[in-house]
mmCIF file of C-alpha atoms in Angstrom:
data_model
loop_
_atom_site.group_PDB
_atom_site.id
_atom_site.type_symbol
_atom_site.label_atom_id
_atom_site.label_comp_id
_atom_site.label_asym_id
_atom_site.label_seq_id
_atom_site.Cartn_x
_atom_site.Cartn_y
_atom_site.Cartn_z
ATOM 1 C CA MET A 1 115.311 112.505 137.983
ATOM 2 C CA THR A 2 111.664 112.352 137.149
ATOM 3 C CA PHE A 3 110.288 111.037 133.822
ATOM 4 C CA ALA A 4 107.051 111.093 132.733
ATOM 5 C CA LEU A 5 106.580 107.684 130.380
ATOM 6 C CA ASP A 6 103.249 107.558 127.476
ATOM 7 C CA PHE A 7 101.900 103.689 127.994
ATOM 8 C CA TYR A 8 99.446 102.826 125.266
ATOM 9 C CA PRO A 9 97.093 99.726 125.031
ATOM 10 C CA MET A 10 96.976 97.679 122.032
ATOM 11 C CA GLU A 11 94.498 95.291 121.119
ATOM 12 C CA ILE A 12 95.487 92.368 119.127
ATOM 13 C CA ARG A 13 92.375 91.228 116.254
ATOM 14 C CA ALA A 14 92.621 88.046 114.562
ATOM 15 C CA ILE A 15 90.025 87.633 111.377
ATOM 16 C CA ASP A 16 89.200 84.774 109.423
ATOM 17 C CA ALA A 17 90.505 86.438 105.902
ATOM 18 C CA PHE A 18 87.547 85.002 103.413
ATOM 19 C CA PHE A 19 84.373 84.893 106.315
ATOM 20 C CA GLY A 20 85.534 87.468 108.275
ATOM 21 C CA ARG A 21 84.727 85.306 111.425
ATOM 22 C CA SER A 22 87.079 85.567 114.402
ATOM 23 C CA THR A 23 89.519 82.975 114.445
ATOM 24 C CA SER A 24 90.912 81.102 117.908
ATOM 25 C CA GLY A 25 94.455 80.623 118.801
ATOM 26 C CA ASP A 26 97.406 82.675 120.142
ATOM 27 C CA ALA A 27 99.426 85.805 119.348
ATOM 28 C CA LEU A 28 103.361 85.675 119.543
ATOM 29 C CA VAL A 29 104.118 89.308 120.141
ATOM 30 C CA GLU A 30 107.834 90.294 119.638
ATOM 31 C CA PHE A 31 108.715 93.225 121.502
ATOM 32 C CA PRO A 32 111.152 95.968 120.525
ATOM 33 C CA ASP A 33 114.010 95.267 122.624
ATOM 34 C CA GLY A 34 114.060 91.393 121.058
ATOM 35 C CA HIS A 35 111.916 89.243 123.560
ATOM 36 C CA SER A 36 108.843 87.366 122.823
ATOM 37 C CA GLN A 37 105.652 86.909 124.604
ATOM 38 C CA VAL A 38 102.249 84.836 123.575
ATOM 39 C CA TYR A 39 98.985 86.258 123.831
ATOM 40 C CA ALA A 40 95.815 83.639 124.056
ATOM 41 C CA LEU A 41 93.339 85.034 121.971
ATOM 42 C CA LYS A 42 89.882 84.665 123.610
ATOM 43 C CA HIS A 43 86.941 85.076 120.879
ATOM 44 C CA GLY A 44 89.621 86.131 118.445
ATOM 45 C CA ARG A 45 90.698 88.943 120.329
ATOM 46 C CA ALA A 46 93.420 90.007 123.127
ATOM 47 C CA VAL A 47 94.308 93.550 124.885
ATOM 48 C CA ILE A 48 97.683 94.201 126.204
ATOM 49 C CA PRO A 49 96.625 97.097 128.690
ATOM 50 C CA ALA A 50 100.166 98.613 128.479
ATOM 51 C CA LEU A 51 102.980 99.260 126.245
ATOM 52 C CA PRO A 52 105.600 101.798 125.427
ATOM 53 C CA ARG A 53 105.674 103.202 121.860
ATOM 54 C CA GLY A 54 107.859 100.731 120.062
ATOM 55 C CA THR A 55 107.521 98.285 116.598
ATOM 56 C CA TYR A 56 106.563 95.135 117.970
ATOM 57 C CA GLU A 57 106.303 92.109 115.740
ATOM 58 C CA VAL A 58 103.407 90.415 115.833
ATOM 59 C CA THR A 59 102.365 86.702 114.623
ATOM 60 C CA ILE A 60 99.051 84.970 115.270
ATOM 61 C CA ARG A 61 99.379 81.125 115.721
ATOM 62 C CA GLY A 62 97.120 78.051 115.986
ATOM 63 C CA ALA A 63 94.420 79.122 113.616
ATOM 64 C CA GLY A 64 95.731 78.538 109.897
ATOM 65 C CA LYS A 65 98.509 80.367 108.366
ATOM 66 C CA ALA A 66 99.571 83.923 108.967
ATOM 67 C CA PHE A 67 102.300 86.344 108.427
ATOM 68 C CA LYS A 68 104.781 87.926 110.987
ATOM 69 C CA THR A 69 103.298 91.661 110.965
ATOM 70 C CA PRO A 70 105.090 94.752 112.281
ATOM 71 C CA VAL A 71 102.810 97.308 114.453
ATOM 72 C CA ALA A 72 104.077 100.788 114.954
ATOM 73 C CA LEU A 73 102.512 101.775 118.720
ATOM 74 C CA SER A 74 102.567 105.550 118.971
ATOM 75 C CA LYS A 75 98.850 105.511 120.231
ATOM 76 C CA PRO A 76 96.310 103.320 121.829
ATOM 77 C CA GLN A 77 96.013 100.375 118.807
ATOM 78 C CA ILE A 78 93.641 98.142 117.481
ATOM 79 C CA ALA A 79 95.544 95.761 114.944
ATOM 80 C CA GLU A 80 93.352 93.544 112.804
ATOM 81 C CA PHE A 81 95.821 90.869 111.227
ATOM 82 C CA LYS A 82 94.016 88.299 108.259
ATOM 83 C CA VAL A 83 94.559 84.650 108.681
ATOM 84 C CA ILE A 84 94.403 82.424 106.337
ATOM 85 C CA THR A 85 92.226 79.349 108.096
ATOM 86 C CA TRP A 86 91.985 75.950 107.487
ATOM 87 C CA LEU A 87 88.623 76.353 106.123
ATOM 88 C CA ASP A 88 89.593 79.267 103.942
ATOM 89 C CA PHE A 89 92.260 76.319 101.892
ATOM 90 C CA ALA A 90 89.130 74.175 102.090
ATOM 91 C CA SER A 91 86.623 76.176 100.362
ATOM 92 C CA VAL A 92 89.512 77.270 97.551
ATOM 93 C CA ALA A 93 90.301 73.618 96.965
ATOM 94 C CA LEU A 94 86.679 72.891 96.500
ATOM 95 C CA PHE A 95 86.250 75.763 93.984
ATOM 96 C CA VAL A 96 89.150 74.645 91.884
ATOM 97 C CA ALA A 97 87.324 71.331 91.920
ATOM 98 C CA LEU A 98 84.337 72.568 91.032
ATOM 99 C CA PHE A 99 85.334 74.640 88.072
ATOM 100 C CA LEU A 100 87.709 71.779 86.644
ATOM 101 C CA ILE A 101 84.506 68.911 87.010
ATOM 102 C CA GLY A 102 82.573 72.102 84.944
ATOM 103 C CA LEU A 103 85.322 72.508 82.478
ATOM 104 C CA VAL A 104 85.095 68.607 81.548
ATOM 105 C CA VAL A 105 81.155 68.522 81.852
ATOM 106 C CA ILE A 106 81.212 71.257 79.464
ATOM 107 C CA GLY A 107 83.376 70.455 77.048
ATOM 108 C CA ARG A 108 82.114 66.900 76.638
ATOM 109 C CA PRO A 109 78.109 66.758 77.545
ATOM 110 C CA HIS A 110 77.740 63.030 76.135
ATOM 111 C CA LEU A 111 79.351 62.485 80.146
ATOM 112 C CA LEU A 112 76.129 63.289 81.639
ATOM 113 C CA ARG A 113 73.987 60.688 79.810
ATOM 114 C CA SER A 114 73.275 57.746 81.315
ATOM 115 C CA PRO A 115 74.556 54.445 79.185
ATOM 116 C CA ALA A 116 71.216 52.841 79.041
#
């Protein structure tokens, strides 16, 4: 008995959520049978050349905060994952700090005058 199986490539891309740049780290891929394998991201990309049809759980690690995401593979697939990097966290914190300082200055403009 002969079986013909289809195998498909999957490209994993990790992209910064705010700035759109590729991120570093690695991709943890959980296969449909339950085992996991780690693939290194080079320039934000990893290619797995031959995978059988199924649903894979992918988590990007090391670059910041990303979530476990299912990927249904039934044809050649390019899976892009948005990663919230530490630069994104710092940008939001800076924006909030500047916003709060701006509220204080707008509400009390006399704080900007010199005491002399």
